[in-house]
PDB file of C-alpha atoms in Angstrom:
ATOM      1  CA  MET A   1      37.749 -45.853 -65.541  1.00 66.00           C
ATOM      2  CA  GLY A   2      38.664 -42.470 -67.020  1.00 78.00           C
ATOM      3  CA  VAL A   3      41.985 -40.969 -67.942  1.00 94.00           C
ATOM      4  CA  LYS A   4      43.837 -39.365 -65.038  1.00 97.00           C
ATOM      5  CA  GLY A   5      45.716 -36.142 -65.511  1.00 97.00           C
ATOM      6  CA  LYS A   6      47.711 -33.497 -63.737  1.00 98.00           C
ATOM      7  CA  LEU A   7      48.400 -29.964 -64.917  1.00 98.00           C
ATOM      8  CA  ILE A   8      50.753 -27.542 -63.178  1.00 98.00           C
ATOM      9  CA  ALA A   9      51.373 -23.908 -64.050  1.00 98.00           C
ATOM     10  CA  SER A  10      53.155 -21.119 -62.206  1.00 97.00           C
ATOM     11  CA  VAL A  11      52.849 -17.406 -62.728  1.00 97.00           C
ATOM     12  CA  GLU A  12      55.186 -14.724 -61.444  1.00 96.00           C
ATOM     13  CA  VAL A  13      53.574 -12.215 -59.083  1.00 96.00           C
ATOM     14  CA  LYS A  14      55.539  -9.053 -58.392  1.00 95.00           C
ATOM     15  CA  CYS A  15      53.523  -8.315 -55.229  1.00 93.00           C
ATOM     16  CA  GLY A  16      54.771 -11.500 -53.567  1.00 90.00           C
ATOM     17  CA  GLY A  17      53.114 -14.886 -53.331  1.00 90.00           C
ATOM     18  CA  HIS A  18      52.322 -14.459 -49.635  1.00 90.00           C
ATOM     19  CA  LEU A  19      49.945 -11.571 -50.451  1.00 94.00           C
ATOM     20  CA  VAL A  20      48.150 -13.637 -53.109  1.00 95.00           C
ATOM     21  CA  HIS A  21      47.830 -16.504 -50.619  1.00 94.00           C
ATOM     22  CA  ASP A  22      46.376 -14.089 -48.070  1.00 93.00           C
ATOM     23  CA  ILE A  23      43.637 -13.098 -50.536  1.00 94.00           C
ATOM     24  CA  PHE A  24      42.728 -16.756 -51.200  1.00 92.00           C
ATOM     25  CA  HIS A  25      42.995 -17.749 -47.539  1.00 91.00           C
ATOM     26  CA  THR A  26      41.448 -14.910 -45.538  1.00 90.00           C
ATOM     27  CA  LYS A  27      39.911 -12.471 -48.024  1.00 92.00           C
ATOM     28  CA  THR A  28      38.411 -14.862 -50.547  1.00 92.00           C
ATOM     29  CA  HIS A  29      35.103 -12.992 -50.589  1.00 89.00           C
ATOM     30  CA  HIS A  30      36.948  -9.965 -52.086  1.00 93.00           C
ATOM     31  CA  ILE A  31      37.937 -11.826 -55.254  1.00 96.00           C
ATOM     32  CA  SER A  32      34.562 -11.132 -56.909  1.00 95.00           C
ATOM     33  CA  ASN A  33      35.224  -7.395 -56.359  1.00 95.00           C
ATOM     34  CA  ILE A  34      38.769  -7.659 -57.694  1.00 97.00           C
ATOM     35  CA  CYS A  35      37.815  -9.434 -60.930  1.00 95.00           C
ATOM     36  CA  PRO A  36      34.007  -9.209 -61.325  1.00 94.00           C
ATOM     37  CA  SER A  37      34.057 -10.191 -64.995  1.00 93.00           C
ATOM     38  CA  LYS A  38      35.550 -13.565 -64.029  1.00 95.00           C
ATOM     39  CA  ILE A  39      34.248 -14.320 -60.508  1.00 96.00           C
ATOM     40  CA  GLN A  40      30.611 -13.456 -59.823  1.00 96.00           C
ATOM     41  CA  SER A  41      30.504 -14.699 -56.224  1.00 95.00           C
ATOM     42  CA  PHE A  42      32.122 -16.737 -53.487  1.00 93.00           C
ATOM     43  CA  GLU A  43      29.947 -18.138 -50.704  1.00 92.00           C
ATOM     44  CA  ILE A  44      30.681 -20.240 -47.641  1.00 89.00           C
ATOM     45  CA  HIS A  45      28.063 -22.982 -47.195  1.00 86.00           C
ATOM     46  CA  GLU A  46      29.572 -24.744 -44.195  1.00 88.00           C
ATOM     47  CA  GLY A  47      32.381 -23.756 -41.871  1.00 81.00           C
ATOM     48  CA  GLU A  48      34.146 -20.437 -41.813  1.00 75.00           C
ATOM     49  CA  THR A  49      36.438 -18.627 -44.235  1.00 75.00           C
ATOM     50  CA  VAL A  50      38.898 -21.015 -45.827  1.00 78.00           C
ATOM     51  CA  LYS A  51      39.510 -23.718 -43.228  1.00 89.00           C
ATOM     52  CA  VAL A  52      39.788 -27.485 -43.576  1.00 94.00           C
ATOM     53  CA  GLY A  53      36.298 -28.911 -43.906  1.00 94.00           C
ATOM     54  CA  SER A  54      34.660 -25.685 -45.091  1.00 94.00           C
ATOM     55  CA  VAL A  55      32.301 -26.070 -48.048  1.00 95.00           C
ATOM     56  CA  VAL A  56      32.352 -23.169 -50.485  1.00 95.00           C
ATOM     57  CA  ASN A  57      30.646 -22.253 -53.731  1.00 95.00           C
ATOM     58  CA  TRP A  58      32.139 -20.242 -56.588  1.00 96.00           C
ATOM     59  CA  LYS A  59      30.111 -18.693 -59.417  1.00 97.00           C
ATOM     60  CA  TYR A  60      32.416 -17.770 -62.264  1.00 96.00           C
ATOM     61  CA  ASN A  61      32.537 -17.040 -65.970  1.00 92.00           C
ATOM     62  CA  ASP A  62      34.883 -19.364 -67.825  1.00 83.00           C
ATOM     63  CA  ASP A  63      35.316 -19.024 -71.575  1.00 76.00           C
ATOM     64  CA  GLY A  64      32.167 -16.881 -71.799  1.00 84.00           C
ATOM     65  CA  LYS A  65      29.977 -19.365 -69.897  1.00 88.00           C
ATOM     66  CA  ASP A  66      28.556 -18.955 -66.390  1.00 94.00           C
ATOM     67  CA  LYS A  67      29.612 -21.876 -64.212  1.00 96.00           C
ATOM     68  CA  ILE A  68      29.426 -23.098 -60.626  1.00 97.00           C
ATOM     69  CA  SER A  69      31.951 -25.022 -58.560  1.00 97.00           C
ATOM     70  CA  LYS A  70      31.156 -26.381 -55.104  1.00 97.00           C
ATOM     71  CA  GLN A  71      34.276 -27.353 -53.186  1.00 97.00           C
ATOM     72  CA  VAL A  72      35.388 -28.651 -49.822  1.00 97.00           C
ATOM     73  CA  ILE A  73      38.673 -27.392 -48.401  1.00 96.00           C
ATOM     74  CA  GLU A  74      40.846 -30.478 -47.883  1.00 97.00           C
ATOM     75  CA  ALA A  75      44.052 -28.834 -46.677  1.00 96.00           C
ATOM     76  CA  VAL A  76      45.519 -25.480 -45.727  1.00 94.00           C
ATOM     77  CA  ASP A  77      49.266 -25.311 -45.120  1.00 94.00           C
ATOM     78  CA  PRO A  78      50.506 -21.950 -43.797  1.00 89.00           C
ATOM     79  CA  GLN A  79      54.169 -22.945 -44.262  1.00 90.00           C
ATOM     80  CA  THR A  80      53.926 -23.688 -47.986  1.00 91.00           C
ATOM     81  CA  LYS A  81      51.079 -21.173 -48.321  1.00 94.00           C
ATOM     82  CA  SER A  82      48.956 -23.783 -50.081  1.00 96.00           C
ATOM     83  CA  ILE A  83      45.252 -24.559 -50.168  1.00 96.00           C
ATOM     84  CA  THR A  84      43.724 -27.776 -51.534  1.00 97.00           C
ATOM     85  CA  TRP A  85      40.164 -27.508 -52.876  1.00 97.00           C
ATOM     86  CA  LYS A  86      38.282 -30.721 -53.783  1.00 98.00           C
ATOM     87  CA  VAL A  87      35.408 -30.189 -56.220  1.00 98.00           C
ATOM     88  CA  ILE A  88      32.235 -31.859 -54.900  1.00 98.00           C
ATOM     89  CA  GLY A  89      29.629 -30.304 -57.184  1.00 98.00           C
ATOM     90  CA  GLY A  90      29.089 -28.109 -60.216  1.00 97.00           C
ATOM     91  CA  ASP A  91      30.021 -28.006 -63.867  1.00 96.00           C
ATOM     92  CA  LEU A  92      33.454 -29.659 -63.627  1.00 96.00           C
ATOM     93  CA  LEU A  93      31.951 -32.925 -62.395  1.00 97.00           C
ATOM     94  CA  GLU A  94      29.970 -33.204 -65.634  1.00 96.00           C
ATOM     95  CA  LEU A  95      33.298 -33.851 -67.397  1.00 96.00           C
ATOM     96  CA  TYR A  96      35.510 -35.259 -64.651  1.00 97.00           C
ATOM     97  CA  ASN A  97      35.066 -38.081 -62.127  1.00 97.00           C
ATOM     98  CA  PHE A  98      37.105 -36.068 -59.648  1.00 97.00           C
ATOM     99  CA  PHE A  99      38.848 -32.717 -59.724  1.00 98.00           C
ATOM    100  CA  THR A 100      41.208 -31.247 -57.130  1.00 98.00           C
ATOM    101  CA  ILE A 101      42.700 -27.764 -57.287  1.00 98.00           C
ATOM    102  CA  ILE A 102      45.811 -26.849 -55.325  1.00 98.00           C
ATOM    103  CA  THR A 103      47.152 -23.330 -55.124  1.00 97.00           C
ATOM    104  CA  SER A 104      50.512 -22.617 -53.526  1.00 96.00           C
ATOM    105  CA  CYS A 105      52.434 -19.385 -53.229  1.00 95.00           C
ATOM    106  CA  ASP A 106      56.054 -18.600 -52.522  1.00 90.00           C
ATOM    107  CA  HIS A 107      58.253 -15.545 -52.900  1.00 89.00           C
ATOM    108  CA  GLN A 108      57.344 -14.226 -56.352  1.00 93.00           C
ATOM    109  CA  TRP A 109      55.341 -17.186 -57.700  1.00 95.00           C
ATOM    110  CA  THR A 110      51.847 -18.613 -57.481  1.00 97.00           C
ATOM    111  CA  THR A 111      51.462 -22.210 -58.651  1.00 97.00           C
ATOM    112  CA  TRP A 112      48.216 -23.901 -59.639  1.00 98.00           C
ATOM    113  CA  THR A 113      47.921 -27.686 -59.789  1.00 98.00           C
ATOM    114  CA  PHE A 114      44.916 -29.553 -61.179  1.00 98.00           C
ATOM    115  CA  VAL A 115      44.592 -33.279 -60.433  1.00 98.00           C
ATOM    116  CA  TYR A 116      41.655 -34.910 -62.197  1.00 98.00           C
ATOM    117  CA  GLU A 117      40.164 -37.913 -63.928  1.00 97.00           C
ATOM    118  CA  LYS A 118      38.330 -37.370 -67.208  1.00 97.00           C
ATOM    119  CA  LYS A 119      35.101 -39.355 -67.634  1.00 96.00           C
ATOM    120  CA  THR A 120      36.105 -40.291 -71.189  1.00 95.00           C
ATOM    121  CA  GLU A 121      39.270 -40.052 -73.255  1.00 94.00           C
ATOM    122  CA  ASP A 122      37.811 -37.447 -75.623  1.00 94.00           C
ATOM    123  CA  ILE A 123      37.199 -34.869 -72.863  1.00 96.00           C
ATOM    124  CA  PRO A 124      39.734 -32.059 -73.292  1.00 93.00           C
ATOM    125  CA  GLU A 125      42.416 -31.279 -70.772  1.00 96.00           C
ATOM    126  CA  PRO A 126      41.289 -28.353 -68.566  1.00 96.00           C
ATOM    127  CA  LEU A 127      43.689 -25.899 -70.220  1.00 95.00           C
ATOM    128  CA  VAL A 128      41.054 -23.157 -70.563  1.00 93.00           C
ATOM    129  CA  LEU A 129      40.341 -23.374 -66.831  1.00 94.00           C
ATOM    130  CA  LEU A 130      44.079 -23.287 -66.096  1.00 96.00           C
ATOM    131  CA  GLY A 131      44.398 -20.102 -68.166  1.00 95.00           C
ATOM    132  CA  PHE A 132      41.400 -18.700 -66.311  1.00 95.00           C
ATOM    133  CA  VAL A 133      42.935 -19.176 -62.834  1.00 96.00           C
ATOM    134  CA  LEU A 134      46.232 -17.702 -64.045  1.00 97.00           C
ATOM    135  CA  HIS A 135      44.348 -14.608 -65.276  1.00 96.00           C
ATOM    136  CA  VAL A 136      42.518 -14.341 -61.933  1.00 97.00           C
ATOM    137  CA  THR A 137      45.916 -14.487 -60.213  1.00 97.00           C
ATOM    138  CA  LYS A 138      47.220 -11.648 -62.404  1.00 97.00           C
ATOM    139  CA  ASP A 139      44.068  -9.609 -61.653  1.00 97.00           C
ATOM    140  CA  ILE A 140      44.729 -10.105 -57.933  1.00 97.00           C
ATOM    141  CA  GLU A 141      48.361  -9.069 -58.449  1.00 96.00           C
ATOM    142  CA  GLY A 142      47.221  -5.905 -60.237  1.00 96.00           C
ATOM    143  CA  HIS A 143      44.864  -5.100 -57.384  1.00 96.00           C
ATOM    144  CA  LEU A 144      47.591  -5.603 -54.778  1.00 95.00           C
ATOM    145  CA  LEU A 145      50.089  -3.439 -56.679  1.00 94.00           C
ATOM    146  CA  LYS A 146      47.723  -0.421 -56.811  1.00 87.00           C
TER     147      LYS A 146
END
């Protein structure tokens, strides 16, 4: 059994967390246009937009490397403006037995939570990926403030 971990980081967004949530919830396909150097594409494989049970695929560039993440949407909560994405395929599962990403937005903050289990103790914590999603959030904020 691997080592379980949880990372949480929040970033202030001057445009309001509800607008960031709206991008991730209903306009997800625009993210590759907002930050093309980080997100190459977002595709829906099963289901529609971001709804519970939808299967989606992200192509992104993390730390200078092209990567893929296939995810199923486990939960969407309009009250807490949160979305739970469970990774079911792609590069992350080479290092982790499981990986869940939760984004939640409120007032002036967007919070990212990673819950995971490393396959071995010597696998690094996903701090680079956490920095990546925080930068994507700031790119989205910049786009919304234009």
